[in-house]
Every structure is written in structure tokens, then in C-alpha cells.
Amino acid sequence: MQSLINKKIVLGISGGIAAYKTPELARLLMQEGASVQVVMTEAAQQFVTPVTMQALTGNPVFTSQWDNSVGNNMAHIELSRAADAIVIAPGSADLMAKLSLGLADDLLSTLCLARDCPLLIAPAMNKQMWEHAATQRSAERLSKDGVTLLGPASGFQACGEVGMGRMLEPVGIAEQVIAFFQKKTLLGKKVLITAGPTFEAIDPVRGITNHSSGKMGFAIARAALEAGADVHLVAGPCDLPTPLEATGRITRTNVVSAKEMHAATLAATNCDVFFAVAAVADWGIAKPAKEKIKRNGKEAPNIEFVANPDILLDVAKAVKTKGGKPHPYCVGFAAESTDLEKHADEKRKRKGIPMIVGNIGPDTFGSDLNQLLVIDAAGSKKIAKAEKLQLARQLIQLVAKKI
Ligand code: C5P
């Protein structure tokens, strides 16, 4: 699935060593379907060449406001009129200062001043430069002027220092550009999500788990963030990166067992929507061994199980009413071998929740694709087979209408 189809992006590059990552960003934006028009400052060309950017984007690169290849000699007007957004990566301290003051002394700064489209900047600089009062003033002014700042991140810097000012990785910038274009239907809302499997220890090295990859829950977390929500993701053992981490709007709590997931989730129910996506083990081990169980001949050990708490049921029991609507609005998930609609709806009623989402198998576990059956008191609605992120976006829109 491409999330930037028909989007025209002007990719501005200013002079900073992080410019070596901008070709990768251009490729990621194009892979998502965007057309990319690069504009470079003079200093940027010391770090990456226009030839590289032209070869990657398939478009001639603009570097000067005096370029007479543009019909009316007004590249600064023409380029922004055609664009859905200007994305600058890296954004140097100098460029940010200029833009915050409305200065326009080269093509990129003139283009930004003359624009009638959103501007997103990924700052990149040494930590002292970032922390300098002047740069902080620029950042604050730009934010007040409606410019979206993507990062910066903290970490190892090209100059050898460690601290705030690193440009976000291209993947993180691309994710945020994609998020920028999504509908903001959950702005200011808090969303709690359980995702992934749980792991029930038998002894320190063995345990019982299931095939849940966590992909659906993580996709819902990303879609909720894209829609503007603050997200708390309670994740069982799965090896997935935290979505849109650099937004600072996601908290991730990693848990192992169902009991841990129950405790972490119940402590976070002060939210507007709860998605129970995790494949929680129904039974835990009554007395996990403290040491590895020895094989001791051929006899298999007898393992005693105990029922795990039902997280969704317990959250649903704590639901209050706010503005005549259930708060939090609880959404369960169901994977059934037979009669999906019937069994899922029974589950919805038994758990006392307004909505349940059936996974229409058979290839949901671990796959990037899924298809869903969304069931509430009014009936059911199928969301056709698609990538999990696309399904998650549709589900978020449905839920946003309910709250
Ligand atoms: O009860 P059952 O496992 O069939 O229901 C599935 C739904 O309940 C899912 O939304 C799942 O995340 C949630 N669940 C839970 N805690 C459990 C078992 C299931 O939150 N112990």
C-alpha cells in the first residue's frame, strides 16, 4: 500500500552533514507514491550533489532563484503552488533562523516565504547549536507560525558528541510525513492498546505462547497516532519497532505474561478508547519452576494450569458513562475457527463491549494482510482484505465516529 499517492512534495535540503541521509528519504517518499522535487541550498551541495538527487527523483534539481529554466523566472512561486507540502531535511540552524524571521535570500528560503502549502522541517545540528537560545527561539517561532518540526532526536552526532540535535532517521521522517496527511479524527484523545502474544513461563527457559505477531495492534497504534491521538501501547513479547516514536505521543509498556499485561493495562484505563488486540493466553502455569526442570528419565512433567484474568472483561467492567457514551469505548478482537460473526457477537455481549472485530482468516497470524468483520449492536460491516495499516486506518475512522 502506498500512503502518499498523488502527493507532490518539495524536498528542501540545507547545509548539514545529515544531508547524506536525504537521498534515502527521497526514495522512501517516492516508494509511498509521492513525486519529489528537490531544492538545495548552496551549502547543501557541499554534502550531497544535485546529480544524486536528480538521478533518484527523476526531476531536475533547483538550486538558484536565478534559474531561467522556469518559464516566468519565478521558481519560488511555481514550486510551492504545485506542492502539497515542503519537507526540509536536514533543516540547519541557519535556515531555521532565517525562516523564523521571514528572511528570503536564496531559492529555498524564498520558496518557504512564498508558499501556500504546509512546511515540515527535520532539524539537524550539533547539540550546542540546537540548545542555543537563538535556535530554541527559532524553533518556537516556527512552531507558532504553524510549521511542523519533525524531531530532532537525541544520540550520537557526526561531530563526536552525544546529545539532542540529530536528524530523525529517514524512515521516521517519512512516517511522520505520511501521518501529517492523515485525517485528524482523534485529536486530543487517549487510546490504550494491547498487542502481541503473551508468554507463560513453565520454568526459566521454557514457556507457552502463541503465533500472534503484534502487527495488527501495532498498526492500530500507528493509525491512532496518525489520527492525532496519544497512545499507550501495552505490548507482549514481539520484535516490532514502536510506531511514530519521535512524535513523543506514544508510551510503550513491554510485558511478558498475561498477568503483567493485565496489571499494566488496568493501570492505564484513563483513556477514551481501548483496543484489546493482544492474543492473551487463556491459561497460565500454576507454579512456574524457579529452576530449569530436569528431564529425569522419560517421564513427562504434569503441568498445572490456572485461568488468566480477562483483561478486556475487567476494563469493560470499569467503564463509566461520559456525555451519554461509554468511556472508554472498548473494542475487542476475535479469531474464531467457525461461525465468526455468531461467535464474535456472542463474545461482544458476554464481555459487555460495544464493538468487536473479527479476524477473517485464515492467514491473519504474522501476515501483513488481514480482513476484518466489525460488529456492533447495529450489525456487521466487512473491511476488505488489505494491509493491516490500511485496515487499522479504516477501523480508527469507524471508532472515531462512535466516540
Ligand atoms: O475471550 P477471548 O480470548 O475469546 O476474547 C478475545 C478478546 O478478548 C480479544 O480482544 C483479547 O485481546 C481479549 N482478551 C483479554 N484478556 C484475556 C483474553 C482475551 O483481554 N485474558
GROMACS .gro file of C-alpha atoms and ligand atoms in nm:
model
  424
    1MET     CA    1   0.000   0.000   0.000
    2GLN     CA    2   0.129   0.346  -0.087
    3SER     CA    3   0.026   0.624   0.150
    4LEU     CA    4   0.145   0.927  -0.050
    5ILE     CA    5  -0.018   0.862  -0.388
    6ASN     CA    6  -0.076   1.188  -0.582
    7LYS     CA    7   0.117   1.389  -0.325
    8LYS     CA    8   0.368   1.638  -0.461
    9ILE     CA    9   0.646   1.708  -0.217
   10VAL     CA   10   0.915   1.971  -0.244
   11LEU     CA   11   1.213   1.827  -0.059
   12GLY     CA   12   1.439   2.105   0.064
   13ILE     CA   13   1.798   2.029   0.164
   14SER     CA   14   2.006   2.273   0.364
   15GLY     CA   15   2.371   2.251   0.460
   16GLY     CA   16   2.431   1.986   0.724
   17ILE     CA   17   2.613   1.654   0.735
   18ALA     CA   18   2.279   1.474   0.785
   19ALA     CA   19   2.216   1.557   0.416
   20TYR     CA   20   2.385   1.226   0.340
   21LYS     CA   21   2.060   1.061   0.457
   22THR     CA   22   1.829   1.275   0.240
   23PRO     CA   23   1.864   1.061  -0.075
   24GLU     CA   24   1.724   0.772   0.130
   25LEU     CA   25   1.435   0.993   0.243
   26ALA     CA   26   1.361   1.087  -0.119
   27ARG     CA   27   1.343   0.719  -0.208
   28LEU     CA   28   1.112   0.637   0.083
   29LEU     CA   29   0.873   0.919  -0.010
   30MET     CA   30   0.871   0.803  -0.371
   31GLN     CA   31   0.814   0.440  -0.268
   32GLU     CA   32   0.498   0.565  -0.095
   33GLY     CA   33   0.382   0.714  -0.426
   34ALA     CA   34   0.487   1.078  -0.383
   35SER     CA   35   0.652   1.279  -0.657
   36VAL     CA   36   0.955   1.456  -0.517
   37GLN     CA   37   1.101   1.786  -0.637
   38VAL     CA   38   1.432   1.868  -0.473
   39VAL     CA   39   1.551   2.220  -0.391
   40MET     CA   40   1.901   2.259  -0.243
   41THR     CA   41   2.081   2.548  -0.080
   42GLU     CA   42   2.436   2.627  -0.183
   43ALA     CA   43   2.574   2.477   0.139
   44ALA     CA   44   2.371   2.156   0.091
   45GLN     CA   45   2.562   2.092  -0.230
   46GLN     CA   46   2.881   2.053  -0.024
   47PHE     CA   47   2.730   1.740   0.134
   48VAL     CA   48   2.525   1.576  -0.143
   49THR     CA   49   2.517   1.657  -0.512
   50PRO     CA   50   2.224   1.772  -0.726
   51VAL     CA   51   2.317   1.492  -0.967
   52THR     CA   52   2.248   1.231  -0.695
   53MET     CA   53   1.911   1.385  -0.613
   54GLN     CA   54   1.815   1.424  -0.979
   55ALA     CA   55   1.905   1.065  -1.057
   56LEU     CA   56   1.698   0.938  -0.765
   57THR     CA   57   1.391   1.156  -0.813
   58GLY     CA   58   1.389   1.175  -1.190
   59ASN     CA   59   1.340   1.552  -1.165
   60PRO     CA   60   1.590   1.831  -1.229
   61VAL     CA   61   1.705   1.983  -0.900
   62PHE     CA   62   1.660   2.356  -0.833
   63THR     CA   63   1.947   2.533  -0.661
   64SER     CA   64   1.910   2.901  -0.751
   65GLN     CA   65   1.642   3.168  -0.759
   66TRP     CA   66   1.806   3.297  -1.077
   67ASP     CA   67   1.741   2.973  -1.267
   68ASN     CA   68   1.595   3.081  -1.603
   69SER     CA   69   1.472   2.733  -1.696
   70VAL     CA   70   1.141   2.815  -1.525
   71GLY     CA   71   0.917   2.985  -1.782
   72ASN     CA   72   0.836   3.301  -1.588
   73ASN     CA   73   1.164   3.300  -1.394
   74MET     CA   74   0.966   3.258  -1.072
   75ALA     CA   75   1.068   2.916  -0.941
   76HIS     CA   76   1.000   3.037  -0.586
   77ILE     CA   77   0.629   3.082  -0.667
   78GLU     CA   78   0.582   2.799  -0.916
   79LEU     CA   79   0.732   2.525  -0.699
   80SER     CA   80   0.524   2.585  -0.389
   81ARG     CA   81   0.199   2.630  -0.585
   82ALA     CA   82   0.236   2.282  -0.726
   83ALA     CA   83   0.327   2.125  -0.390
   84ASP     CA   84   0.116   1.955  -0.123
   85ALA     CA   85   0.394   2.016   0.130
   86ILE     CA   86   0.750   2.136   0.159
   87VAL     CA   87   0.966   1.900   0.366
   88ILE     CA   88   1.311   2.025   0.465
   89ALA     CA   89   1.565   1.764   0.578
   90PRO     CA   90   1.808   1.848   0.714
   91GLY     CA   91   1.698   2.184   0.847
   92SER     CA   92   2.012   2.369   0.960
   93ALA     CA   93   2.020   2.618   1.248
   94ASP     CA   94   2.091   2.891   0.992
   95LEU     CA   95   1.793   2.804   0.773
   96MET     CA   96   1.560   2.777   1.073
   97ALA     CA   97   1.675   3.119   1.195
   98LYS     CA   98   1.617   3.270   0.853
   99LEU     CA   99   1.271   3.117   0.813
  100SER     CA  100   1.166   3.219   1.162
  101LEU     CA  101   1.243   3.581   1.070
  102GLY     CA  102   1.090   3.566   0.725
  103LEU     CA  103   1.423   3.619   0.551
  104ALA     CA  104   1.445   3.508   0.191
  105ASP     CA  105   1.788   3.531   0.034
  106ASP     CA  106   1.807   3.209  -0.166
  107LEU     CA  107   1.566   2.984  -0.351
  108LEU     CA  108   1.474   2.756  -0.060
  109SER     CA  109   1.407   3.036   0.191
  110THR     CA  110   1.220   3.242  -0.072
  111LEU     CA  111   1.014   2.937  -0.163
  112CYS     CA  112   0.917   2.889   0.204
  113LEU     CA  113   0.816   3.253   0.242
  114ALA     CA  114   0.612   3.247  -0.078
  115ARG     CA  115   0.447   2.911  -0.005
  116ASP     CA  116   0.079   2.837   0.030
  117CYS     CA  117   0.126   2.479   0.150
  118PRO     CA  118   0.235   2.322   0.482
  119LEU     CA  119   0.602   2.328   0.580
  120LEU     CA  120   0.767   2.044   0.774
  121ILE     CA  121   1.127   2.073   0.893
  122ALA     CA  122   1.353   1.799   1.032
  123PRO     CA  123   1.618   1.994   1.226
  124ALA     CA  124   1.972   1.858   1.227
  125MET     CA  125   2.266   2.015   1.403
  126ASN     CA  126   2.525   1.985   1.676
  127LYS     CA  127   2.372   1.974   2.026
  128GLN     CA  128   2.520   2.310   2.131
  129MET     CA  129   2.369   2.470   1.822
  130TRP     CA  130   2.031   2.309   1.895
  131GLU     CA  131   2.037   2.411   2.262
  132HIS     CA  132   2.144   2.768   2.185
  133ALA     CA  133   1.880   3.019   2.291
  134ALA     CA  134   1.869   3.162   1.939
  135THR     CA  135   1.788   2.823   1.784
  136GLN     CA  136   1.530   2.749   2.052
  137ARG     CA  137   1.372   3.086   1.972
  138SER     CA  138   1.367   2.998   1.602
  139ALA     CA  139   1.206   2.661   1.675
  140GLU     CA  140   0.942   2.819   1.897
  141ARG     CA  141   0.863   3.091   1.643
  142LEU     CA  142   0.840   2.843   1.359
  143SER     CA  143   0.602   2.624   1.560
  144LYS     CA  144   0.388   2.929   1.642
  145ASP     CA  145   0.383   3.012   1.270
  146GLY     CA  146   0.232   2.669   1.202
  147VAL     CA  147   0.548   2.496   1.083
  148THR     CA  148   0.572   2.129   1.187
  149LEU     CA  149   0.905   2.030   1.337
  150LEU     CA  150   0.995   1.664   1.297
  151GLY     CA  151   1.239   1.588   1.579
  152PRO     CA  152   1.528   1.634   1.630
  153ALA     CA  153   1.634   1.316   1.805
  154SER     CA  154   1.898   1.261   2.067
  155GLY     CA  155   2.202   1.042   2.015
  156PHE     CA  156   2.547   1.011   1.862
  157GLN     CA  157   2.642   1.308   1.644
  158ALA     CA  158   2.876   1.334   1.345
  159CYS     CA  159   3.097   1.575   1.544
  160GLY     CA  160   3.159   1.301   1.802
  161GLU     CA  161   2.935   1.448   2.072
  162VAL     CA  162   2.622   1.285   2.207
  163GLY     CA  163   2.300   1.479   2.259
  164MET     CA  164   1.993   1.642   2.113
  165GLY     CA  165   2.007   1.767   1.756
  166ARG     CA  166   2.042   1.452   1.544
  167MET     CA  167   1.815   1.439   1.243
  168LEU     CA  168   1.545   1.173   1.268
  169GLU     CA  169   1.620   0.866   1.059
  170PRO     CA  170   1.469   0.882   0.708
  171VAL     CA  171   1.212   0.614   0.799
  172GLY     CA  172   1.096   0.823   1.097
  173ILE     CA  173   1.068   1.137   0.882
  174ALA     CA  174   0.878   0.953   0.609
  175GLU     CA  175   0.639   0.803   0.870
  176GLN     CA  176   0.569   1.149   1.005
  177VAL     CA  177   0.513   1.298   0.658
  178ILE     CA  178   0.263   1.017   0.591
  179ALA     CA  179   0.098   1.079   0.929
  180PHE     CA  180   0.074   1.451   0.851
  181PHE     CA  181  -0.162   1.379   0.560
  182GLN     CA  182  -0.400   1.151   0.755
  183LYS     CA  183  -0.736   1.273   0.891
  184LYS     CA  184  -0.705   1.406   1.247
  185THR     CA  185  -1.019   1.240   1.382
  186LEU     CA  186  -0.876   1.152   1.725
  187LEU     CA  187  -0.703   1.479   1.807
  188GLY     CA  188  -0.659   1.510   2.183
  189LYS     CA  189  -0.798   1.161   2.251
  190LYS     CA  190  -0.619   0.894   2.454
  191VAL     CA  191  -0.604   0.544   2.312
  192LEU     CA  192  -0.496   0.232   2.502
  193ILE     CA  193  -0.398  -0.079   2.306
  194THR     CA  194  -0.287  -0.430   2.400
  195ALA     CA  195  -0.091  -0.606   2.126
  196GLY     CA  196   0.107  -0.920   2.054
  197PRO     CA  197   0.113  -1.255   2.231
  198THR     CA  198   0.178  -1.327   2.597
  199PHE     CA  199   0.435  -1.576   2.725
  200GLU     CA  200   0.357  -1.801   3.022
  201ALA     CA  201   0.674  -1.932   3.180
  202ILE     CA  202   0.696  -2.302   3.272
  203ASP     CA  203   1.049  -2.262   3.405
  204PRO     CA  204   1.329  -2.008   3.337
  205VAL     CA  205   1.387  -2.138   2.985
  206ARG     CA  206   1.054  -2.281   2.869
  207GLY     CA  207   0.711  -2.139   2.825
  208ILE     CA  208   0.383  -2.131   2.635
  209THR     CA  209   0.299  -1.864   2.382
  210ASN     CA  210   0.111  -1.826   2.052
  211HIS     CA  211   0.164  -1.712   1.693
  212SER     CA  212   0.044  -1.352   1.734
  213SER     CA  213   0.298  -1.120   1.566
  214GLY     CA  214   0.161  -0.797   1.716
  215LYS     CA  215   0.133  -0.644   1.367
  216MET     CA  216  -0.240  -0.564   1.388
  217GLY     CA  217  -0.212  -0.400   1.730
  218PHE     CA  218   0.094  -0.201   1.625
  219ALA     CA  219  -0.083  -0.093   1.304
  220ILE     CA  220  -0.377   0.031   1.514
  221ALA     CA  221  -0.132   0.221   1.736
  222ARG     CA  222   0.022   0.387   1.430
  223ALA     CA  223  -0.317   0.470   1.279
  224ALA     CA  224  -0.436   0.621   1.609
  225LEU     CA  225  -0.120   0.835   1.630
  226GLU     CA  226  -0.170   0.942   1.269
  227ALA     CA  227  -0.523   1.048   1.363
  228GLY     CA  228  -0.379   1.271   1.635
  229ALA     CA  229  -0.431   1.056   1.947
  230ASP     CA  230  -0.194   0.997   2.237
  231VAL     CA  231  -0.131   0.623   2.253
  232HIS     CA  232  -0.037   0.383   2.530
  233LEU     CA  233   0.071   0.052   2.380
  234VAL     CA  234   0.097  -0.247   2.614
  235ALA     CA  235   0.297  -0.500   2.413
  236GLY     CA  236   0.361  -0.866   2.473
  237PRO     CA  237   0.690  -1.019   2.352
  238CYS     CA  238   0.725  -0.912   1.987
  239ASP     CA  239   1.008  -0.770   1.791
  240LEU     CA  240   0.838  -0.469   1.633
  241PRO     CA  241   0.961  -0.109   1.642
  242THR     CA  242   0.748   0.142   1.831
  243PRO     CA  243   0.542   0.327   1.570
  244LEU     CA  244   0.591   0.704   1.527
  245GLU     CA  245   0.810   0.710   1.837
  246ALA     CA  246   0.956   1.052   1.752
  247THR     CA  247   0.614   1.217   1.786
  248GLY     CA  248   0.654   1.179   2.163
  249ARG     CA  249   0.284   1.082   2.175
  250ILE     CA  250   0.334   0.710   2.231
  251THR     CA  251   0.415   0.528   2.554
  252ARG     CA  252   0.511   0.163   2.524
  253THR     CA  253   0.499  -0.079   2.814
  254ASN     CA  254   0.658  -0.415   2.739
  255VAL     CA  255   0.515  -0.710   2.928
  256VAL     CA  256   0.564  -1.085   2.917
  257SER     CA  257   0.281  -1.272   3.089
  258ALA     CA  258  -0.096  -1.222   3.079
  259LYS     CA  259  -0.087  -1.119   3.446
  260GLU     CA  260   0.169  -0.847   3.369
  261MET     CA  261  -0.037  -0.732   3.072
  262HIS     CA  262  -0.346  -0.722   3.292
  263ALA     CA  263  -0.171  -0.509   3.557
  264ALA     CA  264  -0.017  -0.266   3.303
  265THR     CA  265  -0.347  -0.226   3.115
  266LEU     CA  266  -0.571  -0.183   3.420
  267ALA     CA  267  -0.335   0.089   3.544
  268ALA     CA  268  -0.386   0.283   3.221
  269THR     CA  269  -0.764   0.279   3.172
  270ASN     CA  270  -0.790   0.657   3.194
  271CYS     CA  271  -0.840   0.674   2.818
  272ASP     CA  272  -1.108   0.740   2.556
  273VAL     CA  273  -1.074   0.418   2.355
  274PHE     CA  274  -0.940   0.074   2.445
  275PHE     CA  275  -0.844  -0.172   2.172
  276ALA     CA  276  -0.783  -0.524   2.309
  277VAL     CA  277  -0.586  -0.668   2.021
  278ALA     CA  278  -0.347  -0.892   2.215
  279ALA     CA  279  -0.375  -1.269   2.188
  280VAL     CA  280  -0.372  -1.323   2.563
  281ALA     CA  281  -0.302  -1.675   2.689
  282ASP     CA  282  -0.620  -1.811   2.843
  283TRP     CA  283  -0.427  -2.016   3.096
  284GLY     CA  284  -0.105  -1.950   3.286
  285ILE     CA  285   0.117  -2.201   3.467
  286ALA     CA  286   0.007  -2.250   3.829
  287LYS     CA  287   0.357  -2.281   3.974
  288PRO     CA  288   0.636  -2.194   3.729
  289ALA     CA  289   0.957  -2.373   3.837
  290LYS     CA  290   1.233  -2.146   3.970
  291GLU     CA  291   1.498  -2.364   3.807
  292LYS     CA  292   1.502  -2.545   3.476
  293ILE     CA  293   1.302  -2.868   3.506
  294LYS     CA  294   1.535  -3.165   3.457
  295ARG     CA  295   1.440  -3.437   3.211
  296ASN     CA  296   1.494  -3.711   3.473
  297GLY     CA  297   1.434  -4.018   3.261
  298LYS     CA  298   1.140  -4.039   3.023
  299GLU     CA  299   0.855  -3.920   3.236
  300ALA     CA  300   0.687  -3.600   3.120
  301PRO     CA  301   0.608  -3.346   3.392
  302ASN     CA  302   0.250  -3.273   3.485
  303ILE     CA  303   0.192  -2.904   3.434
  304GLU     CA  304  -0.097  -2.747   3.617
  305PHE     CA  305  -0.273  -2.454   3.453
  306VAL     CA  306  -0.471  -2.169   3.607
  307ALA     CA  307  -0.709  -1.934   3.427
  308ASN     CA  308  -0.561  -1.595   3.344
  309PRO     CA  309  -0.754  -1.277   3.415
  310ASP     CA  310  -0.962  -1.147   3.123
  311ILE     CA  311  -0.814  -0.803   3.059
  312LEU     CA  312  -1.088  -0.681   2.826
  313LEU     CA  313  -1.364  -0.802   3.059
  314ASP     CA  314  -1.204  -0.620   3.353
  315VAL     CA  315  -1.157  -0.295   3.158
  316ALA     CA  316  -1.519  -0.322   3.037
  317LYS     CA  317  -1.637  -0.362   3.399
  318ALA     CA  318  -1.466  -0.032   3.486
  319VAL     CA  319  -1.633   0.160   3.201
  320LYS     CA  320  -1.819   0.476   3.301
  321THR     CA  321  -2.051   0.696   3.100
  322LYS     CA  322  -1.931   1.030   2.968
  323GLY     CA  323  -2.156   1.255   2.759
  324GLY     CA  324  -2.404   0.966   2.732
  325LYS     CA  325  -2.138   0.739   2.579
  326PRO     CA  326  -1.931   0.453   2.726
  327HIS     CA  327  -1.589   0.573   2.842
  328PRO     CA  328  -1.351   0.425   2.745
  329TYR     CA  329  -1.510   0.286   2.430
  330CYS     CA  330  -1.391  -0.077   2.427
  331VAL     CA  331  -1.311  -0.267   2.109
  332GLY     CA  332  -1.235  -0.639   2.133
  333PHE     CA  333  -1.089  -0.873   1.874
  334ALA     CA  334  -1.194  -1.228   1.795
  335ALA     CA  335  -1.031  -1.507   1.598
  336GLU     CA  336  -1.270  -1.797   1.550
  337SER     CA  337  -1.240  -2.125   1.366
  338THR     CA  338  -1.610  -2.137   1.272
  339ASP     CA  339  -1.916  -1.909   1.257
  340LEU     CA  340  -1.711  -1.593   1.307
  341GLU     CA  341  -2.000  -1.347   1.318
  342LYS     CA  342  -2.213  -1.553   1.557
  343HIS     CA  343  -1.933  -1.637   1.799
  344ALA     CA  344  -1.775  -1.292   1.789
  345ASP     CA  345  -2.107  -1.122   1.859
  346GLU     CA  346  -2.174  -1.361   2.149
  347LYS     CA  347  -1.829  -1.265   2.283
  348ARG     CA  348  -1.910  -0.895   2.243
  349LYS     CA  349  -2.228  -0.937   2.450
  350ARG     CA  350  -2.061  -1.159   2.710
  351LYS     CA  351  -1.783  -0.909   2.765
  352GLY     CA  352  -2.025  -0.617   2.768
  353ILE     CA  353  -1.843  -0.416   2.500
  354PRO     CA  354  -1.992  -0.206   2.219
  355MET     CA  355  -1.770  -0.334   1.935
  356ILE     CA  356  -1.581  -0.648   1.841
  357VAL     CA  357  -1.364  -0.703   1.535
  358GLY     CA  358  -1.347  -1.049   1.384
  359ASN     CA  359  -1.031  -1.159   1.207
  360ILE     CA  360  -1.145  -1.322   0.886
  361GLY     CA  361  -0.883  -1.594   0.847
  362PRO     CA  362  -0.708  -1.794   0.757
  363ASP     CA  363  -0.382  -1.601   0.716
  364THR     CA  364  -0.400  -1.337   0.987
  365PHE     CA  365  -0.116  -1.450   1.216
  366GLY     CA  366   0.214  -1.291   1.118
  367SER     CA  367   0.080  -1.173   0.782
  368ASP     CA  368   0.089  -0.811   0.667
  369LEU     CA  369  -0.260  -0.866   0.529
  370ASN     CA  370  -0.588  -0.924   0.702
  371GLN     CA  371  -0.961  -0.876   0.652
  372LEU     CA  372  -1.197  -0.772   0.926
  373LEU     CA  373  -1.559  -0.805   1.028
  374VAL     CA  374  -1.657  -0.515   1.251
  375ILE     CA  375  -1.957  -0.599   1.469
  376ASP     CA  376  -2.158  -0.368   1.695
  377ALA     CA  377  -2.519  -0.353   1.814
  378ALA     CA  378  -2.627  -0.214   1.474
  379GLY     CA  379  -2.490  -0.512   1.279
  380SER     CA  380  -2.172  -0.606   1.099
  381LYS     CA  381  -1.952  -0.446   0.836
  382LYS     CA  382  -1.674  -0.615   0.642
  383ILE     CA  383  -1.346  -0.436   0.578
  384ALA     CA  384  -1.200  -0.599   0.269
  385LYS     CA  385  -0.859  -0.765   0.257
  386ALA     CA  386  -0.579  -0.511   0.275
  387GLU     CA  387  -0.257  -0.435   0.456
  388LYS     CA  388  -0.303  -0.418   0.830
  389LEU     CA  389  -0.214  -0.046   0.841
  390GLN     CA  390  -0.484   0.030   0.585
  391LEU     CA  391  -0.740  -0.176   0.783
  392ALA     CA  392  -0.630  -0.004   1.102
  393ARG     CA  393  -0.688   0.339   0.946
  394GLN     CA  394  -1.040   0.238   0.842
  395LEU     CA  395  -1.113   0.095   1.186
  396ILE     CA  396  -0.990   0.415   1.353
  397GLN     CA  397  -1.225   0.620   1.135
  398LEU     CA  398  -1.520   0.395   1.232
  399VAL     CA  399  -1.438   0.418   1.602
  400ALA     CA  400  -1.379   0.795   1.585
  401LYS     CA  401  -1.738   0.832   1.465
  402LYS     CA  402  -1.863   0.631   1.763
  403ILE     CA  403  -1.698   0.849   2.023
  404C5P     O1  404  -1.209  -1.435   2.541
  404C5P     P1  405  -1.146  -1.434   2.407
  404C5P     O2  406  -1.000  -1.464   2.410
  404C5P     O3  407  -1.210  -1.523   2.308
  404C5P     O4  408  -1.168  -1.285   2.352
  404C5P     C1  409  -1.079  -1.219   2.269
  404C5P     C2  410  -1.073  -1.074   2.308
  404C5P     O5  411  -1.053  -1.061   2.447
  404C5P     C3  412  -0.954  -1.004   2.247
  404C5P     O6  413  -0.990  -0.868   2.230
  404C5P     C4  414  -0.846  -1.021   2.352
  404C5P     O7  415  -0.746  -0.920   2.342
  404C5P     C5  416  -0.925  -1.009   2.479
  404C5P     N1  417  -0.873  -1.089   2.591
  404C5P     C6  418  -0.821  -1.024   2.702
  404C5P     N2  419  -0.775  -1.098   2.807
  404C5P     C7  420  -0.779  -1.231   2.806
  404C5P     C8  421  -0.832  -1.298   2.695
  404C5P     C9  422  -0.877  -1.224   2.588
  404C5P     O8  423  -0.814  -0.900   2.701
  404C5P     N3  424  -0.734  -1.300   2.910
   0.00000   0.00000   0.00000
